[in-house]
Amino acid sequence: MAAAKGYTSGSNEISVTEGLTSLRGKKPASLYVFAPGDDYFVPQAKEAARSLVAEAFRAFDYAEFEGSDDNVDGIREFLGSESFGSGRKVLVINGLEDKGAKRLGTMAPLFLSGSTTIVIFADPVKVPSELLKKAYVITSYAVPPTAVRSWVKKRFDGRAIEDQAVHELMERTASSFFLMRSEIDKLLAYTGVAVTVADVREVVPRCHIAAAADLVEAISLRKYDRAATALYDLSASGATDTTILYDVELGFVRLLNAKLVSKSNRPKADLRAWCLRTQHQYLDDYTLSALLTAASHIKLRELEAMLERLEEIEYETKKGLTSSALVALERLLSAVALTKQ
């Protein structure tokens, strides 16, 4: 999940693994900010926070609020009250509205008193700077592929699954733990004893992130039938126009940087580090190789022209000048295919 526009990454940014480990430790920090990302980690973070308060005192020393202006007084009262237990209180704030965030920024001393652990689930750009600079910020939900594969196999509870089927599942869900959990339940219910790659392709639809990545790669490789299938998958995903455009544009930006890395003969590690730092995507060896291969099949000026056209589609969509982003993308694909014939 990419960091929000307007948010500048800082030294207090940590991975989701580090954030959960810190929350579960004996000396948690005063403030954590979880940016929007893989929903699988939200209940884990809440449970880790809740476990900091003894069960007997959770009715008093643990609280959850929505980050609206209406709840600011309740948040202030909770932060300013005495603890009923061992002294550790926990506050969870789900989202931040502009007015609520502005008022909370004036309460920085209460937030950072040290006796309370606060977990905010919100776009970091909405968090008041007085709080953000003191917070542990989690924007990356990337987990090493080996750990993801291990997690997938454990979820099958002894059922056999082909290695290629695991890879296909990860690719179709963009390694989202939230999506994989529900898709694994479907595979367990509707497949035989051994789960094959064919089973995954039949049961698991491509999520919008995976479909967008496939569209970008197919266009760069001039495989227009495959690109048309990716467009269908995007349509079937149910994602909004803005989400689809964001995913496709992100894919072409990633491809552009792969092209620049190749042209300058920089090491592959530079591209992997850039993707992790700016797009919060971990590239395993297979994905990195596929990205560089795709970049080698498209010219730099073509990439730049594609990004310019995507910006135009974004503008047209926001202004209501086109019926839908998918329709505009379909026309763009047709135009690209015709010019290459």
One Martini backbone bead per residue (centre of mass of N, CA, C, O) as a GRO file, in nm:
protein
  341
    1MET     BB    1   0.094   0.037   0.026
    2ALA     BB    2   0.077   0.355  -0.035
    3ALA     BB    3   0.149   0.646   0.049
    4ALA     BB    4   0.024   0.930   0.103
    5LYS     BB    5  -0.040   1.216  -0.018
    6GLY     BB    6   0.182   1.436   0.167
    7TYR     BB    7   0.359   1.214   0.284
    8THR     BB    8   0.657   1.195   0.476
    9SER     BB    9   0.899   1.000   0.515
   10GLY     BB   10   1.046   0.858   0.810
   11SER     BB   11   1.229   0.728   1.081
   12ASN     BB   12   0.934   0.623   1.214
   13GLU     BB   13   0.918   0.402   1.004
   14ILE     BB   14   0.750   0.086   1.002
   15SER     BB   15   0.669  -0.223   1.005
   16VAL     BB   16   0.420  -0.439   1.077
   17THR     BB   17   0.595  -0.631   1.240
   18GLU     BB   18   0.718  -0.417   1.428
   19GLY     BB   19   0.452  -0.303   1.535
   20LEU     BB   20   0.337  -0.565   1.664
   21THR     BB   21   0.580  -0.629   1.844
   22SER     BB   22   0.566  -0.367   2.008
   23LEU     BB   23   0.272  -0.398   2.111
   24ARG     BB   24   0.343  -0.691   2.250
   25GLY     BB   25   0.522  -0.568   2.442
   26LYS     BB   26   0.645  -0.432   2.746
   27LYS     BB   27   0.731  -0.147   2.569
   28PRO     BB   28   0.531   0.048   2.447
   29ALA     BB   29   0.432   0.292   2.274
   30SER     BB   30   0.232   0.579   2.260
   31LEU     BB   31   0.233   0.580   1.924
   32TYR     BB   32   0.023   0.466   1.648
   33VAL     BB   33   0.022   0.444   1.280
   34PHE     BB   34  -0.219   0.307   1.057
   35ALA     BB   35  -0.233   0.268   0.748
   36PRO     BB   36  -0.382   0.194   0.483
   37GLY     BB   37  -0.439  -0.164   0.412
   38ASP     BB   38  -0.426  -0.463   0.528
   39ASP     BB   39  -0.704  -0.582   0.698
   40TYR     BB   40  -0.575  -0.821   0.853
   41PHE     BB   41  -0.417  -0.623   1.071
   42VAL     BB   42  -0.631  -0.482   1.240
   43PRO     BB   43  -0.715  -0.702   1.452
   44GLN     BB   44  -0.427  -0.749   1.550
   45ALA     BB   45  -0.374  -0.464   1.660
   46LYS     BB   46  -0.614  -0.457   1.856
   47GLU     BB   47  -0.535  -0.707   2.023
   48ALA     BB   48  -0.259  -0.605   2.110
   49ALA     BB   49  -0.370  -0.356   2.258
   50ARG     BB   50  -0.574  -0.500   2.450
   51SER     BB   51  -0.350  -0.683   2.598
   52LEU     BB   52  -0.234  -0.440   2.779
   53VAL     BB   53  -0.503  -0.495   2.927
   54ALA     BB   54  -0.656  -0.610   3.173
   55GLU     BB   55  -0.953  -0.768   3.166
   56ALA     BB   56  -1.076  -0.633   3.431
   57PHE     BB   57  -1.009  -0.318   3.292
   58ARG     BB   58  -1.134  -0.272   2.996
   59ALA     BB   59  -1.393  -0.102   3.061
   60PHE     BB   60  -1.186   0.152   3.146
   61ASP     BB   61  -0.879   0.122   2.983
   62TYR     BB   62  -1.054   0.075   2.714
   63ALA     BB   63  -1.083   0.247   2.388
   64GLU     BB   64  -1.317   0.340   2.121
   65PHE     BB   65  -1.294   0.570   1.838
   66GLU     BB   66  -1.402   0.797   1.634
   67GLY     BB   67  -1.247   1.068   1.433
   68SER     BB   68  -1.449   1.287   1.534
   69ASP     BB   69  -1.569   1.578   1.659
   70ASP     BB   70  -1.778   1.442   1.860
   71ASN     BB   71  -1.526   1.268   2.015
   72VAL     BB   72  -1.317   1.456   2.151
   73ASP     BB   73  -1.422   1.477   2.443
   74GLY     BB   74  -1.403   1.173   2.503
   75ILE     BB   75  -1.099   1.151   2.456
   76ARG     BB   76  -1.011   1.356   2.669
   77GLU     BB   77  -1.137   1.214   2.912
   78PHE     BB   78  -0.981   0.949   2.887
   79LEU     BB   79  -0.689   1.068   2.899
   80GLY     BB   80  -0.749   1.231   3.186
   81SER     BB   81  -0.788   0.976   3.331
   82GLU     BB   82  -0.769   0.739   3.554
   83SER     BB   83  -0.647   0.443   3.630
   84PHE     BB   84  -0.772   0.118   3.734
   85GLY     BB   85  -0.500  -0.022   3.714
   86SER     BB   86  -0.155  -0.030   3.630
   87GLY     BB   87  -0.158   0.248   3.420
   88ARG     BB   88  -0.250   0.117   3.153
   89LYS     BB   89  -0.370   0.260   2.857
   90VAL     BB   90  -0.613   0.229   2.575
   91LEU     BB   91  -0.633   0.382   2.244
   92VAL     BB   92  -0.872   0.378   1.970
   93ILE     BB   93  -0.863   0.516   1.631
   94ASN     BB   94  -1.109   0.533   1.367
   95GLY     BB   95  -1.006   0.751   1.206
   96LEU     BB   96  -1.007   1.088   1.034
   97GLU     BB   97  -1.133   1.393   1.065
   98ASP     BB   98  -1.060   1.712   1.014
   99LYS     BB   99  -1.176   1.839   1.276
  100GLY     BB  100  -1.075   1.626   1.474
  101ALA     BB  101  -0.772   1.648   1.407
  102LYS     BB  102  -0.732   1.946   1.483
  103ARG     BB  103  -0.811   1.912   1.787
  104LEU     BB  104  -0.606   1.686   1.859
  105GLY     BB  105  -0.346   1.861   1.811
  106THR     BB  106  -0.394   2.020   2.097
  107MET     BB  107  -0.340   1.720   2.265
  108ALA     BB  108  -0.044   1.613   2.275
  109PRO     BB  109   0.026   1.573   2.582
  110LEU     BB  110  -0.188   1.348   2.625
  111PHE     BB  111  -0.080   1.148   2.406
  112LEU     BB  112   0.240   1.178   2.539
  113SER     BB  113   0.248   1.083   2.853
  114GLY     BB  114   0.300   0.737   2.869
  115SER     BB  115   0.026   0.592   2.999
  116THR     BB  116  -0.061   0.576   2.690
  117THR     BB  117  -0.185   0.378   2.425
  118ILE     BB  118  -0.200   0.470   2.076
  119VAL     BB  119  -0.426   0.384   1.801
  120ILE     BB  120  -0.416   0.478   1.455
  121PHE     BB  121  -0.653   0.459   1.181
  122ALA     BB  122  -0.482   0.635   0.925
  123ASP     BB  123  -0.395   0.874   0.731
  124PRO     BB  124  -0.105   1.039   0.783
  125VAL     BB  125  -0.198   1.320   0.658
  126LYS     BB  126  -0.425   1.354   0.899
  127VAL     BB  127  -0.209   1.371   1.105
  128PRO     BB  128  -0.086   1.554   1.325
  129SER     BB  129   0.237   1.663   1.345
  130GLU     BB  130   0.268   1.648   1.658
  131LEU     BB  131   0.217   1.331   1.641
  132LEU     BB  132   0.369   1.202   1.400
  133LYS     BB  133   0.670   1.263   1.503
  134LYS     BB  134   0.602   1.047   1.761
  135ALA     BB  135   0.536   0.811   1.576
  136TYR     BB  136   0.455   0.502   1.471
  137VAL     BB  137   0.471   0.418   1.122
  138ILE     BB  138   0.240   0.226   0.916
  139THR     BB  139   0.266   0.151   0.551
  140SER     BB  140   0.385  -0.140   0.546
  141TYR     BB  141   0.254  -0.480   0.431
  142ALA     BB  142   0.508  -0.628   0.374
  143VAL     BB  143   0.582  -0.974   0.315
  144PRO     BB  144   0.770  -1.220   0.279
  145PRO     BB  145   0.708  -1.475   0.065
  146THR     BB  146   0.790  -1.710   0.254
  147ALA     BB  147   0.583  -1.630   0.476
  148VAL     BB  148   0.331  -1.648   0.301
  149ARG     BB  149   0.355  -1.943   0.214
  150SER     BB  150   0.348  -2.057   0.499
  151TRP     BB  151   0.068  -1.946   0.573
  152VAL     BB  152  -0.094  -2.087   0.354
  153LYS     BB  153  -0.027  -2.384   0.426
  154LYS     BB  154  -0.147  -2.371   0.714
  155ARG     BB  155  -0.447  -2.304   0.622
  156PHE     BB  156  -0.485  -2.607   0.494
  157ASP     BB  157  -0.463  -2.821   0.717
  158GLY     BB  158  -0.295  -3.066   0.541
  159ARG     BB  159  -0.352  -2.990   0.269
  160ALA     BB  160  -0.273  -3.018  -0.047
  161ILE     BB  161  -0.043  -2.793  -0.235
  162GLU     BB  162   0.077  -2.649  -0.489
  163ASP     BB  163   0.322  -2.431  -0.550
  164GLN     BB  164   0.181  -2.291  -0.794
  165ALA     BB  165  -0.084  -2.238  -0.638
  166VAL     BB  166   0.034  -2.043  -0.433
  167HIS     BB  167   0.133  -1.835  -0.636
  168GLU     BB  168  -0.146  -1.780  -0.766
  169LEU     BB  169  -0.286  -1.680  -0.512
  170MET     BB  170  -0.096  -1.441  -0.456
  171GLU     BB  171  -0.137  -1.301  -0.731
  172ARG     BB  172  -0.459  -1.270  -0.724
  173THR     BB  173  -0.433  -1.113  -0.419
  174ALA     BB  174  -0.165  -0.955  -0.365
  175SER     BB  175  -0.101  -1.081  -0.077
  176SER     BB  176  -0.368  -1.064   0.076
  177PHE     BB  177  -0.474  -1.177   0.372
  178PHE     BB  178  -0.772  -1.109   0.356
  179LEU     BB  179  -0.822  -1.254   0.083
  180MET     BB  180  -0.689  -1.532   0.131
  181ARG     BB  181  -0.870  -1.631   0.357
  182SER     BB  182  -1.136  -1.650   0.183
  183GLU     BB  183  -1.018  -1.821  -0.055
  184ILE     BB  184  -0.937  -2.069   0.111
  185ASP     BB  185  -1.219  -2.143   0.202
  186LYS     BB  186  -1.317  -2.202  -0.088
  187LEU     BB  187  -1.109  -2.422  -0.159
  188LEU     BB  188  -1.189  -2.619   0.070
  189ALA     BB  189  -1.494  -2.647  -0.032
  190TYR     BB  190  -1.436  -2.681  -0.381
  191THR     BB  191  -1.216  -2.908  -0.344
  192GLY     BB  192  -1.003  -3.140  -0.328
  193VAL     BB  193  -0.744  -3.275  -0.170
  194ALA     BB  194  -0.576  -3.146  -0.404
  195VAL     BB  195  -0.442  -2.837  -0.482
  196THR     BB  196  -0.448  -2.667  -0.779
  197VAL     BB  197  -0.392  -2.435  -1.019
  198ALA     BB  198  -0.669  -2.481  -1.151
  199ASP     BB  199  -0.838  -2.426  -0.901
  200VAL     BB  200  -0.752  -2.132  -0.858
  201ARG     BB  201  -0.844  -2.026  -1.142
  202GLU     BB  202  -1.150  -2.105  -1.090
  203VAL     BB  203  -1.206  -1.969  -0.790
  204VAL     BB  204  -0.999  -1.721  -0.815
  205PRO     BB  205  -1.005  -1.399  -0.842
  206ARG     BB  206  -0.895  -1.108  -0.950
  207CYS     BB  207  -0.777  -0.848  -0.822
  208HIS     BB  208  -0.727  -0.521  -0.893
  209ILE     BB  209  -0.419  -0.526  -0.855
  210ALA     BB  210  -0.356  -0.773  -1.035
  211ALA     BB  211  -0.505  -0.676  -1.292
  212ALA     BB  212  -0.339  -0.417  -1.334
  213ALA     BB  213  -0.063  -0.554  -1.359
  214ASP     BB  214  -0.145  -0.728  -1.604
  215LEU     BB  215  -0.210  -0.496  -1.794
  216VAL     BB  216   0.067  -0.363  -1.801
  217GLU     BB  217   0.227  -0.609  -1.897
  218ALA     BB  218   0.064  -0.670  -2.157
  219ILE     BB  219   0.119  -0.402  -2.300
  220SER     BB  220   0.432  -0.420  -2.301
  221LEU     BB  221   0.410  -0.716  -2.459
  222ARG     BB  222   0.167  -0.709  -2.670
  223LYS     BB  223  -0.085  -0.864  -2.510
  224TYR     BB  224  -0.409  -0.797  -2.587
  225ASP     BB  225  -0.576  -1.034  -2.488
  226ARG     BB  226  -0.473  -1.019  -2.198
  227ALA     BB  227  -0.561  -0.725  -2.150
  228ALA     BB  228  -0.864  -0.777  -2.187
  229THR     BB  229  -0.886  -0.969  -1.946
  230ALA     BB  230  -0.793  -0.762  -1.734
  231LEU     BB  231  -1.031  -0.569  -1.780
  232TYR     BB  232  -1.245  -0.770  -1.691
  233ASP     BB  233  -1.131  -0.811  -1.405
  234LEU     BB  234  -1.168  -0.517  -1.320
  235SER     BB  235  -1.474  -0.511  -1.356
  236ALA     BB  236  -1.527  -0.765  -1.156
  237SER     BB  237  -1.402  -0.641  -0.884
  238GLY     BB  238  -1.560  -0.352  -0.801
  239ALA     BB  239  -1.391  -0.122  -0.842
  240THR     BB  240  -1.320   0.188  -0.859
  241ASP     BB  241  -1.210   0.419  -1.073
  242THR     BB  242  -0.990   0.543  -0.891
  243THR     BB  243  -0.856   0.274  -0.819
  244ILE     BB  244  -0.785   0.176  -1.102
  245LEU     BB  245  -0.613   0.417  -1.189
  246TYR     BB  246  -0.408   0.395  -0.962
  247ASP     BB  247  -0.306   0.108  -1.027
  248VAL     BB  248  -0.217   0.160  -1.321
  249GLU     BB  249  -0.028   0.398  -1.269
  250LEU     BB  250   0.157   0.251  -1.072
  251GLY     BB  251   0.253   0.039  -1.279
  252PHE     BB  252   0.388   0.245  -1.479
  253VAL     BB  253   0.584   0.366  -1.278
  254ARG     BB  254   0.730   0.103  -1.220
  255LEU     BB  255   0.815   0.057  -1.518
  256LEU     BB  256   0.976   0.316  -1.552
  257ASN     BB  257   1.190   0.247  -1.332
  258ALA     BB  258   1.286  -0.011  -1.468
  259LYS     BB  259   1.388   0.128  -1.723
  260LEU     BB  260   1.595   0.318  -1.583
  261VAL     BB  261   1.764   0.094  -1.456
  262SER     BB  262   1.846  -0.042  -1.723
  263LYS     BB  263   1.973   0.209  -1.873
  264SER     BB  264   2.186   0.261  -1.613
  265ASN     BB  265   2.293  -0.011  -1.484
  266ARG     BB  266   2.153  -0.073  -1.235
  267PRO     BB  267   2.076  -0.242  -0.976
  268LYS     BB  268   1.810  -0.433  -0.878
  269ALA     BB  269   1.805  -0.333  -0.581
  270ASP     BB  270   1.703  -0.046  -0.647
  271LEU     BB  271   1.417  -0.129  -0.734
  272ARG     BB  272   1.334  -0.275  -0.478
  273ALA     BB  273   1.377  -0.032  -0.286
  274TRP     BB  274   1.182   0.164  -0.427
  275CYS     BB  275   0.921  -0.004  -0.398
  276LEU     BB  276   0.929  -0.020  -0.087
  277ARG     BB  277   0.947   0.292  -0.027
  278THR     BB  278   0.706   0.410  -0.234
  279GLN     BB  279   0.497   0.136  -0.272
  280HIS     BB  280   0.504  -0.102  -0.070
  281GLN     BB  281   0.662  -0.331  -0.246
  282TYR     BB  282   0.752  -0.661  -0.268
  283LEU     BB  283   1.014  -0.803  -0.465
  284ASP     BB  284   1.055  -1.079  -0.598
  285ASP     BB  285   1.233  -1.249  -0.825
  286TYR     BB  286   1.000  -1.299  -1.021
  287THR     BB  287   0.881  -1.008  -1.033
  288LEU     BB  288   1.142  -0.862  -1.110
  289SER     BB  289   1.190  -1.010  -1.377
  290ALA     BB  290   0.915  -0.939  -1.509
  291LEU     BB  291   0.952  -0.630  -1.501
  292LEU     BB  292   1.215  -0.614  -1.673
  293THR     BB  293   1.099  -0.752  -1.921
  294ALA     BB  294   0.874  -0.550  -1.976
  295ALA     BB  295   1.062  -0.298  -2.002
  296SER     BB  296   1.222  -0.414  -2.260
  297HIS     BB  297   0.935  -0.391  -2.452
  298ILE     BB  298   0.943  -0.075  -2.389
  299LYS     BB  299   0.942   0.249  -2.447
  300LEU     BB  300   0.994   0.542  -2.295
  301ARG     BB  301   0.794   0.720  -2.463
  302GLU     BB  302   0.553   0.527  -2.416
  303LEU     BB  303   0.536   0.557  -2.112
  304GLU     BB  304   0.498   0.863  -2.102
  305ALA     BB  305   0.239   0.865  -2.277
  306MET     BB  306   0.070   0.684  -2.091
  307LEU     BB  307   0.076   0.869  -1.840
  308GLU     BB  308  -0.056   1.111  -1.974
  309ARG     BB  309  -0.324   0.966  -2.047
  310LEU     BB  310  -0.401   0.889  -1.754
  311GLU     BB  311  -0.427   1.179  -1.655
  312GLU     BB  312  -0.657   1.249  -1.848
  313ILE     BB  313  -0.857   1.036  -1.746
  314GLU     BB  314  -0.870   1.139  -1.460
  315TYR     BB  315  -0.984   1.415  -1.531
  316GLU     BB  316  -1.236   1.318  -1.691
  317THR     BB  317  -1.361   1.159  -1.457
  318LYS     BB  318  -1.384   1.391  -1.243
  319LYS     BB  319  -1.551   1.579  -1.467
  320GLY     BB  320  -1.748   1.388  -1.642
  321LEU     BB  321  -1.623   1.329  -1.956
  322THR     BB  322  -1.660   1.024  -1.875
  323SER     BB  323  -1.827   0.739  -1.804
  324SER     BB  324  -1.549   0.563  -1.764
  325ALA     BB  325  -1.246   0.429  -1.702
  326LEU     BB  326  -1.283   0.160  -1.852
  327VAL     BB  327  -1.362   0.280  -2.123
  328ALA     BB  328  -1.100   0.446  -2.157
  329LEU     BB  329  -0.907   0.202  -2.141
  330GLU     BB  330  -1.022   0.050  -2.382
  331ARG     BB  331  -0.956   0.271  -2.590
  332LEU     BB  332  -0.654   0.277  -2.534
  333LEU     BB  333  -0.598  -0.016  -2.610
  334SER     BB  334  -0.697   0.004  -2.902
  335ALA     BB  335  -0.498   0.225  -2.990
  336VAL     BB  336  -0.238   0.071  -2.928
  337ALA     BB  337  -0.292  -0.177  -3.105
  338LEU     BB  338  -0.316  -0.025  -3.381
  339THR     BB  339  -0.020   0.105  -3.379
  340LYS     BB  340   0.116  -0.206  -3.381
  341GLN     BB  341   0.012  -0.316  -3.677
   0.00000   0.00000   0.00000
